[in-house]
Amino acid sequence: MSTFRAYSLFSIISALITRYVWTYLSTTEHCYTQITTLSGTKSQVNCFTVSRSGHFKSVYAKTDLHATQDGYVLPGLWDGHGHILQYGEMLHSVDLFQSSSKTEVCKRIVDYLDIHPDEGNASSWIRGMGWDQAAFGGVMPTAADLEADVKLQGKYIMLDRVDVHCIWVSQAVLNLLSKPLPDHVAGGEIVREPGLGVFCDNAMDLVTSVFPEVSRAKKAQWLSSAMAGLNSVGIVGVHDAGVKPDNIELYLEKAGGRDWTVRVYAMLACSVGNSFCPQSARKVSTPDGMLSVRSVKLFADGALGSWGSAMLEPYNDRPGERGSLLVNSSTLTNLATSWAGLGYQVNIHAIGDLANRNAIDALTAALKAVCSEQDTDLKACQEKARFRIEHSQIIHPDDQARMHNLGIIPSIQPTHATSDMEYAEDRLGQQRIKTEAYRMRSLSDLQFILGSDFPVEPPPPLEGIFAAVTRRSPRTGRGRGGKETGWHTEEAISVKEALLGFTQNAARGAFLEGRAGLIQEGAFADWIVLDRNILQIPTDELREVIVKETWVGGKKVFQRK
Ligand SMILES: *[C@@H]1O[C@H](CO)[C@@H](O)[C@H](O)[C@H]1NC(C)=O
Ligand SMILES: *[C@@H]1O[C@H](CO)[C@@H](O)[C@H](O)[C@H]1NC(C)=O
Ligand SMILES: [Zn+2]
């Protein structure tokens, strides 16, 4: 009897020890000065544990603080609309942002050529991004301008405008295009004054169709550079807003690898823009949550900067012109309905108020088509389908009301407002600015998703949060025309709302609610460590916040040196 008792006591104790050791080995504890979880029940704690599978295991407050690390933790941030490959390509190309003249553009390309002397041939063009004709006296540049520097003569060069809705190419590239060039391109423009060289929106296809194929090795390099850059500003996940089928294949091959340090929610974009390509589409959801595909990207119009956004009424500064639709309303509706029928989330790029109207029409029709007969409540269908409008930039009040009624999700980039504020009033006039443009606060019931549209804007979400909260430029800290006050602050939102836009709302827009964008048991163990608590500092200090560390799936992917 006593032997038996001793034996069973021994087995109980050893089982407890094994369990304790196993738990100890398989989870790691992290304690910080303060942890903001954004989760209902325990909003402020100071410790959590992470399981070996890369999820939060327990989240708690602890009082014996001998092993606490300095720093303020937030859930890892998501960019609700960015372009990872293009960002990586930008990191490996000529930086033309803020260039003040065409001479400076040429100089920056020459400097790049000094370091990369082999680039610029037919199989490897020089790429650059960030020019703006506003810096060239408002006149579009030409191919001839790039021949002005003797070192650039004969080189193959393709440079994206700051909004990536126009490209500027060299004479060598022009020579590759089949002649004669069409007089007119639907939904696009071949700029002919003061000379050839710039192609906008749909006309860019003439050039991109002769662009040499980029090797997979080069693309893989772009991906890893981009992801490292994104981690360094606190990003753990991205809604990649338009990925071609062959790039989805590349993503599938790379996802989960050592360099793949950002969760990607990719929106499929057919090789032929605005088409229905079910044969090259497939839904993806990797078990580790590093890649998922279940949405498509469609494009209603171009951008405001190049007068490409499609407007209900003419531009204020170009009477008679209303921009252009990339597809007509019936085609957009057919596309949205076809994709929705296959169970895809439909995300439509829309800037101008006509484009937004057509997008809402198309999404409404698609909802009607996928709603079951009994299910007549479109809002309930939309809660399942979660259709989105990318940018949602200029929306007629009647259409804003329709978005509220249906629950259509706006995907907004707060830095677009502060980058555009200098010219937006010229383009749109006071009335449209006041009632239609760059809404945020008045759309907050729709749980807007926030992002940057990198590489169009720099990726740091803290800059987006600053812009959303102050409606001032994160670069200068100033409002329109250098003013100290923000631009139309009646549409500003709180830091908390902005933070939700970059966390939980982004998670919901990617069908990841409860799994991403918050710190709670069972969610992905993705977090960032800041040097201060953004919910408790004066708003001007938002521009000084430092990202010290970024963790994805329980692994440290960035550490500030
Ligand atoms: C073209 O440029 C690439 C990249 O610099 C280089 O690897 C390649 O050898 C060049 N091709 C020719 C034909 O010069
Ligand atoms: C819309 O565009 C499609 C494709 O270009 C065309 O076939 C169709 O006739 C157009 N519909 C209208 C109403 O213009
Ligand atoms: Zn975009």
XYZ file of C-alpha atoms and ligand atoms in Angstrom:
590
model
C 0.000 0.000 0.000
C 2.616 2.503 1.013
C 4.769 1.550 -1.988
C 1.803 2.113 -4.237
C 1.146 5.488 -2.667
C 4.738 6.535 -3.030
C 4.691 5.419 -6.631
C 1.562 7.352 -7.498
C 2.846 10.462 -5.731
C 6.032 10.120 -7.744
C 4.125 9.818 -11.022
C 1.961 12.804 -10.223
C 4.992 14.918 -9.370
C 6.897 13.849 -12.451
C 3.873 14.545 -14.654
C 3.646 18.017 -13.139
C 7.351 18.628 -13.686
C 7.165 17.424 -17.284
C 4.190 19.632 -17.924
C 5.870 22.612 -16.307
C 9.104 22.096 -18.235
C 7.219 21.584 -21.487
C 5.140 24.714 -20.960
C 8.256 26.601 -19.993
C 10.169 25.461 -23.055
C 7.334 25.851 -25.500
C 6.276 29.360 -24.520
C 8.279 32.498 -23.998
C 7.329 35.323 -21.713
C 7.726 38.962 -22.763
C 7.210 41.819 -20.329
C 7.361 45.522 -21.201
C 6.757 48.879 -19.560
C 3.237 48.943 -20.995
C 1.264 46.858 -23.496
C -1.784 48.241 -25.280
C -3.688 45.205 -26.503
C -6.644 46.844 -28.326
C -8.554 43.866 -26.995
C -11.722 44.478 -25.006
C -11.170 42.744 -21.704
C -7.524 43.408 -20.886
C -6.671 46.639 -22.604
C -3.570 47.539 -20.558
C -1.214 44.804 -19.377
C 2.529 44.388 -19.194
C 3.248 40.749 -20.092
C 2.278 38.055 -22.537
C 3.524 34.631 -23.495
C 3.987 33.339 -27.008
C 3.538 29.723 -28.038
C 5.903 27.878 -30.309
C 3.322 28.066 -33.072
C 3.729 31.861 -33.051
C 0.493 32.841 -31.313
C -0.174 34.758 -28.121
C -0.784 32.223 -25.401
C -1.665 34.329 -22.378
C -1.864 38.046 -21.770
C -1.664 39.369 -18.211
C -0.549 42.017 -15.765
C 2.296 41.123 -13.460
C 3.559 42.982 -10.424
C 7.042 41.536 -9.792
C 8.707 43.466 -12.556
C 12.326 42.388 -12.332
C 12.541 41.241 -15.971
C 10.680 44.005 -17.758
C 11.981 45.449 -20.984
C 11.763 49.183 -21.624
C 9.222 50.041 -24.253
C 5.585 50.552 -25.170
C 3.966 47.720 -27.078
C 1.200 47.871 -29.661
C -0.245 45.137 -31.866
C 1.767 44.905 -35.104
C 0.574 47.430 -37.679
C -0.971 46.624 -41.051
C -0.878 48.720 -44.181
C -4.328 48.323 -45.728
C -3.190 49.286 -49.227
C 0.373 49.036 -50.513
C 2.359 47.503 -53.349
C 5.160 45.298 -52.072
C 6.953 44.438 -55.327
C 6.792 48.014 -56.560
C 8.149 49.213 -53.239
C 11.005 46.718 -53.477
C 11.640 47.824 -57.044
C 11.731 51.420 -55.862
C 14.318 50.565 -53.233
C 16.451 49.284 -56.127
C 15.833 52.219 -58.487
C 16.535 55.921 -58.875
C 14.831 58.003 -56.205
C 13.251 61.006 -57.938
C 11.006 62.126 -55.087
C 11.212 65.849 -54.365
C 13.422 66.453 -57.413
C 13.137 70.139 -58.233
C 13.944 70.227 -61.970
C 14.513 68.052 -65.033
C 18.240 68.751 -64.676
C 18.118 67.319 -61.188
C 16.286 64.226 -62.470
C 19.069 63.667 -65.047
C 21.723 64.237 -62.411
C 20.194 61.655 -60.073
C 20.070 59.100 -62.926
C 23.705 59.804 -63.803
C 24.694 59.324 -60.154
C 22.853 55.998 -60.173
C 24.610 54.977 -63.406
C 27.974 55.702 -61.806
C 27.192 52.977 -59.243
C 25.348 50.649 -61.667
C 27.281 51.166 -64.931
C 25.710 48.141 -66.722
C 22.097 49.240 -66.260
C 20.058 50.909 -68.971
C 20.386 48.337 -71.751
C 17.560 46.682 -73.676
C 17.267 43.803 -71.223
C 17.612 45.848 -68.033
C 16.097 49.315 -68.143
C 16.884 52.046 -65.652
C 13.874 52.555 -63.415
C 13.062 55.608 -61.374
C 10.095 56.848 -59.363
C 8.763 60.041 -57.907
C 8.913 62.824 -60.538
C 6.192 65.446 -60.660
C 5.716 67.955 -63.474
C 4.641 70.478 -60.842
C 8.390 70.854 -60.237
C 8.954 71.447 -63.994
C 6.719 74.521 -64.199
C 3.639 72.338 -64.714
C 4.838 71.201 -68.159
C 5.084 67.474 -68.883
C 8.651 66.284 -69.613
C 9.690 64.586 -72.891
C 12.002 61.817 -74.081
C 14.284 64.511 -75.495
C 14.783 65.922 -71.990
C 16.523 62.674 -71.032
C 18.911 62.937 -73.992
C 20.109 66.308 -72.710
C 22.786 64.613 -70.628
C 25.345 62.899 -72.839
C 25.744 60.052 -70.335
C 22.060 59.190 -70.721
C 21.933 59.167 -74.515
C 20.706 55.867 -75.934
C 19.850 54.437 -72.504
C 16.620 52.574 -71.835
C 14.884 54.560 -69.097
C 11.384 54.405 -67.603
C 10.420 56.773 -64.781
C 7.147 56.656 -62.824
C 5.315 59.823 -61.923
C 4.878 60.351 -58.175
C 1.321 58.907 -58.337
C 2.412 56.021 -60.650
C -0.363 56.958 -63.079
C 2.062 58.224 -65.762
C 5.465 57.090 -67.006
C 8.203 59.107 -68.678
C 10.470 57.187 -71.048
C 13.644 57.758 -73.051
C 14.041 57.810 -76.845
C 15.432 54.243 -76.859
C 12.170 53.055 -75.308
C 10.061 55.138 -77.718
C 11.912 53.429 -80.579
C 10.585 50.043 -79.409
C 6.911 51.034 -79.694
C 5.033 50.017 -82.818
C 4.309 52.960 -85.056
C 2.203 54.867 -85.707
C 1.090 55.398 -82.130
C -2.700 55.418 -81.771
C -4.302 58.882 -81.873
C -6.372 58.090 -78.838
C -6.219 55.488 -76.057
C -9.461 54.834 -74.169
C -8.961 55.577 -70.472
C -5.466 56.908 -71.065
C -3.382 59.633 -72.636
C -0.306 59.802 -74.840
C 1.102 63.203 -73.936
C 2.232 64.987 -77.148
C 2.857 68.525 -75.894
C 5.558 69.753 -75.737
C 6.775 66.417 -77.167
C 6.502 62.633 -76.850
C 7.740 60.814 -73.771
C 4.933 60.629 -71.197
C 2.162 58.003 -71.180
C -0.670 58.033 -68.663
C -3.107 55.438 -67.306
C -4.223 52.961 -70.014
C -1.635 54.374 -72.448
C 1.103 53.089 -70.137
C 0.277 49.585 -71.452
C 1.903 50.543 -74.781
C 5.198 50.808 -72.928
C 4.824 48.134 -70.285
C 4.048 45.588 -73.014
C 7.630 45.995 -74.305
C 9.229 46.125 -70.856
C 11.830 43.321 -70.559
C 10.829 40.456 -68.315
C 12.173 40.742 -64.764
C 13.884 37.617 -63.465
C 12.419 35.795 -60.490
C 15.712 36.248 -58.653
C 15.424 40.014 -59.025
C 11.814 39.992 -57.864
C 12.760 37.857 -54.858
C 15.365 40.458 -53.987
C 12.735 43.210 -54.272
C 10.433 41.262 -51.961
C 12.991 40.772 -49.242
C 14.222 44.369 -49.408
C 10.641 45.604 -49.254
C 9.716 43.396 -46.313
C 12.793 44.421 -44.338
C 11.959 48.067 -45.012
C 8.336 47.579 -43.964
C 9.299 45.789 -40.733
C 11.560 48.709 -39.837
C 8.572 51.074 -39.653
C 6.419 48.709 -37.594
C 4.530 46.927 -40.363
C 3.712 43.243 -39.857
C 1.064 42.846 -42.569
C 0.086 44.373 -45.897
C -2.939 44.302 -48.147
C -1.050 44.060 -51.433
C -3.323 46.012 -53.743
C -3.023 44.256 -57.097
C -0.780 41.235 -57.664
C -0.560 39.566 -61.084
C -1.111 35.783 -61.257
C 2.544 34.961 -62.016
C 3.596 37.043 -59.023
C 1.075 35.191 -56.848
C 2.918 32.016 -57.906
C 6.194 33.621 -56.836
C 4.634 34.640 -53.506
C 3.461 31.056 -52.946
C 6.971 29.816 -53.483
C 8.535 32.375 -51.139
C 5.891 32.680 -48.396
C 7.071 31.165 -45.125
C 10.733 31.425 -46.115
C 13.270 33.127 -43.904
C 13.073 36.482 -45.733
C 9.262 36.493 -45.804
C 8.683 38.640 -42.726
C 5.413 40.375 -43.576
C 1.938 38.822 -43.680
C 0.480 39.411 -47.114
C -3.185 39.672 -47.996
C -2.872 39.852 -51.775
C -5.574 41.198 -54.096
C -5.406 39.428 -57.415
C -5.144 41.629 -60.525
C -5.481 39.791 -63.861
C -2.579 40.153 -66.309
C -4.962 42.128 -68.492
C -6.203 44.876 -66.166
C -9.924 44.924 -65.348
C -10.747 41.485 -66.684
C -12.221 38.217 -65.507
C -9.489 35.565 -65.389
C -10.774 32.672 -63.249
C -8.416 30.229 -65.007
C -5.377 32.015 -63.550
C -6.947 32.720 -60.158
C -6.829 30.601 -57.068
C -7.605 31.189 -53.439
C -4.700 30.754 -51.063
C -4.477 30.556 -47.293
C -1.196 29.271 -45.901
C -1.464 27.572 -42.477
C 1.052 29.957 -40.895
C -1.032 32.955 -41.993
C 1.811 34.482 -44.020
C -0.091 34.622 -47.342
C -3.727 34.714 -48.255
C -5.557 35.423 -51.500
C -9.315 35.696 -51.698
C -9.881 39.127 -53.200
C -9.548 40.892 -56.531
C -8.608 44.422 -57.463
C -10.507 46.323 -60.147
C -9.822 49.865 -61.350
C -12.498 52.444 -62.060
C -10.325 55.475 -62.882
C -6.929 57.207 -62.663
C -5.513 59.788 -60.247
C -6.367 63.369 -59.352
C -2.848 64.773 -59.817
C -2.858 63.989 -63.546
C -6.553 64.946 -63.998
C -7.179 61.220 -64.576
C -9.832 60.692 -61.900
C -13.340 60.449 -63.334
C -15.595 63.275 -62.156
C -19.335 63.915 -62.262
C -18.648 67.605 -62.970
C -15.672 69.146 -64.782
C -12.409 69.952 -63.047
C -12.241 73.408 -61.592
C -8.874 74.074 -63.244
C -9.678 72.387 -66.590
C -13.170 73.451 -67.565
C -14.834 70.912 -69.837
C -12.667 68.018 -68.682
C -13.911 65.334 -66.332
C -11.051 62.828 -66.361
C -11.715 59.344 -67.648
C -13.102 56.035 -66.593
C -10.863 53.040 -67.227
C -13.970 50.912 -67.825
C -17.581 51.866 -68.328
C -20.190 51.251 -65.682
C -21.678 48.114 -67.230
C -18.285 46.429 -67.636
C -17.371 47.262 -64.023
C -20.677 45.810 -62.825
C -20.195 42.628 -64.871
C -16.670 42.163 -63.535
C -17.661 42.751 -59.917
C -20.589 40.355 -60.273
C -18.515 37.620 -61.939
C -15.801 37.731 -59.263
C -18.303 37.944 -56.415
C -20.013 34.878 -57.873
C -16.791 32.933 -57.312
C -16.657 34.086 -53.692
C -13.990 36.755 -54.104
C -13.957 39.972 -52.128
C -14.176 42.782 -54.707
C -11.967 45.838 -54.129
C -12.364 48.699 -56.589
C -9.906 51.549 -57.053
C -11.977 54.750 -57.218
C -10.724 58.337 -56.841
C -13.204 60.650 -58.587
C -16.873 61.012 -57.634
C -18.040 59.410 -60.893
C -15.702 56.455 -60.333
C -16.948 56.076 -56.749
C -20.545 56.200 -57.964
C -19.863 53.486 -60.526
C -18.011 51.427 -57.932
C -20.961 51.594 -55.535
C -23.332 50.693 -58.395
C -21.138 47.724 -59.317
C -20.772 46.515 -55.720
C -24.511 46.878 -55.091
C -25.280 44.807 -58.172
C -22.695 42.211 -57.135
C -24.216 41.983 -53.648
C -27.665 41.489 -55.133
C -26.278 38.726 -57.305
C -24.581 36.828 -54.475
C -27.272 37.363 -51.834
C -29.454 34.324 -51.538
C -33.140 34.721 -52.436
C -34.299 34.795 -48.803
C -31.458 37.034 -47.754
C -32.807 40.367 -48.945
C -30.834 42.471 -46.496
C -27.923 43.716 -48.585
C -26.121 45.062 -45.541
C -26.015 41.568 -44.033
C -24.604 40.217 -47.324
C -22.017 42.972 -47.338
C -20.948 41.981 -43.811
C -20.008 38.606 -45.308
C -18.648 39.856 -48.639
C -16.816 42.923 -47.239
C -16.517 44.700 -50.570
C -14.214 47.690 -50.457
C -13.484 50.876 -52.330
C -9.765 51.544 -52.528
C -8.979 55.247 -51.912
C -12.658 56.368 -51.602
C -11.250 59.811 -52.266
C -13.981 62.034 -53.720
C -17.524 60.837 -53.066
C -20.760 62.694 -53.786
C -22.866 63.161 -50.603
C -25.636 60.962 -52.074
C -23.097 58.189 -52.594
C -21.607 58.635 -49.121
C -25.131 57.954 -47.851
C -25.298 54.810 -49.998
C -21.988 53.607 -48.547
C -23.313 54.096 -45.006
C -26.515 52.233 -45.858
C -24.716 49.284 -47.385
C -21.680 49.192 -45.116
C -19.201 49.349 -48.009
C -15.705 49.549 -46.535
C -13.603 52.610 -47.438
C -9.888 51.910 -47.737
C -8.220 55.270 -47.142
C -4.655 56.585 -47.222
C -4.447 59.545 -44.820
C -1.216 60.874 -46.348
C -2.940 61.248 -49.731
C -4.988 64.062 -48.181
C -1.903 65.865 -46.918
C 0.098 65.270 -50.114
C -2.769 66.434 -52.336
C -3.937 69.376 -50.222
C -1.779 71.868 -52.149
C -3.482 71.241 -55.498
C -6.753 69.508 -54.595
C -8.625 72.802 -54.103
C -7.507 73.962 -57.565
C -8.730 70.737 -59.153
C -12.001 70.433 -57.247
C -13.036 73.890 -56.020
C -14.308 74.751 -52.533
C -17.702 73.083 -52.672
C -16.446 69.600 -53.548
C -13.581 69.877 -51.069
C -16.044 70.697 -48.295
C -18.643 68.056 -49.001
C -16.966 65.245 -50.936
C -13.205 64.965 -50.665
C -10.809 63.154 -48.323
C -13.462 62.150 -45.796
C -12.367 60.316 -42.689
C -14.335 61.237 -39.572
C -17.638 61.123 -41.430
C -16.852 57.579 -42.634
C -15.653 56.208 -39.312
C -18.798 54.137 -38.687
C -17.751 52.106 -41.754
C -14.610 50.839 -39.974
C -12.306 52.259 -42.607
C -9.074 50.503 -43.386
C -6.028 52.778 -43.373
C -2.827 52.473 -45.371
C -0.227 54.449 -47.295
C -0.344 53.206 -50.907
C 3.435 52.751 -50.756
C 5.515 53.361 -52.874
C 3.220 56.254 -53.869
C 3.637 57.548 -50.307
C 6.281 56.534 -47.758
C 5.139 53.480 -45.774
C 5.499 54.513 -42.094
C 2.052 54.049 -40.493
C 2.986 56.573 -37.814
C 3.101 59.193 -40.576
C -0.369 58.087 -41.671
C -1.604 58.332 -38.092
C -0.137 61.846 -37.776
C -1.778 62.925 -41.050
C -5.140 61.432 -40.043
C -5.121 63.058 -36.616
C -3.777 66.506 -37.521
C -4.524 66.776 -41.278
C -1.011 68.226 -41.566
C 1.907 66.904 -43.596
C 4.032 64.426 -41.652
C 7.034 65.626 -43.672
C 6.783 69.292 -42.688
C 4.406 69.162 -39.750
C 2.433 71.912 -41.491
C -1.004 72.329 -43.016
C -1.877 73.627 -46.485
C 0.350 76.471 -47.680
C 2.658 76.042 -44.682
C -0.073 76.950 -42.186
C 0.210 75.776 -38.603
C -3.365 74.506 -38.635
C -4.508 71.341 -40.364
C -6.444 71.098 -43.615
C -10.175 70.556 -43.063
C -9.733 69.237 -39.548
C -13.482 68.623 -39.335
C -12.573 65.319 -41.026
C -9.695 64.524 -38.635
C -9.920 61.443 -36.429
C -8.483 60.458 -33.029
C -5.226 58.568 -32.520
C -7.239 55.587 -31.302
C -9.426 55.571 -34.429
C -6.368 55.886 -36.651
C -4.667 53.057 -34.799
C -7.721 50.854 -35.306
C -7.571 51.682 -39.035
C -4.020 50.292 -39.136
C -4.836 47.240 -36.967
C -8.279 45.778 -36.352
C -10.104 47.389 -39.242
C -7.381 46.193 -41.591
C -7.712 42.732 -40.063
C -11.470 42.755 -40.616
C -10.973 43.892 -44.212
C -8.786 40.807 -44.688
C -11.165 38.422 -42.858
C -8.645 38.153 -40.002
C -10.662 39.659 -37.155
C -9.642 38.252 -33.792
C -6.459 36.831 -35.329
C -4.539 39.985 -36.267
C -4.379 43.614 -35.205
C -4.754 42.922 -31.494
C -2.974 41.231 -28.624
C -5.089 38.463 -27.188
C -4.918 34.759 -26.550
C -4.841 32.835 -29.826
C -4.054 35.793 -32.111
C -0.891 35.912 -34.233
C 1.996 36.968 -31.994
C 2.753 40.128 -33.978
C 3.749 43.226 -32.025
C 5.881 46.334 -32.127
C 7.840 48.123 -29.424
C 7.826 51.930 -29.443
C 9.737 54.403 -27.305
C 6.503 55.997 -26.059
C 2.782 55.386 -25.825
C 1.165 57.075 -28.831
C -2.189 57.174 -27.054
C -0.771 59.365 -24.300
C 1.554 61.860 -26.016
C 0.807 65.289 -27.538
C -0.021 64.823 -31.241
C 3.053 66.723 -32.426
C 5.235 64.098 -30.769
C 3.803 61.466 -33.135
C 6.420 62.572 -35.665
C 9.219 61.636 -33.265
C 8.081 58.179 -32.189
C 10.711 55.513 -32.730
C 9.975 51.908 -33.659
C 12.454 49.931 -31.566
C 11.445 46.390 -32.485
C 9.032 44.491 -34.699
C 7.926 40.900 -34.073
C 6.000 38.640 -36.443
C 4.717 35.222 -35.382
C 6.762 35.431 -32.187
C 10.025 36.090 -34.051
C 11.944 39.335 -33.939
C 12.178 40.628 -37.514
C 13.494 44.106 -36.778
C 15.657 45.623 -34.081
C 16.702 49.281 -34.165
C 20.467 49.509 -33.773
C 22.250 44.575 -69.263
O 22.263 45.015 -67.917
C 22.252 43.967 -66.945
C 22.119 44.582 -65.580
O 23.106 45.504 -65.316
C 23.509 43.141 -67.109
O 23.507 42.087 -66.171
C 23.555 42.577 -68.516
O 24.757 41.907 -68.709
C 23.441 43.690 -69.546
N 23.274 43.111 -70.872
C 23.986 43.480 -71.900
C 23.685 42.818 -73.193
O 24.848 44.348 -71.809
C -18.828 49.251 -72.231
O -17.561 48.787 -72.668
C -17.621 47.530 -73.301
C -16.192 47.053 -73.522
O -15.389 48.067 -74.008
C -18.444 47.661 -74.574
O -18.511 46.406 -75.239
C -19.833 48.114 -74.211
O -20.604 48.342 -75.372
C -19.790 49.398 -73.400
N -21.119 49.677 -72.880
C -21.643 50.879 -72.914
C -23.020 50.999 -72.347
O -21.068 51.839 -73.386
Zn -2.443 51.611 -54.940
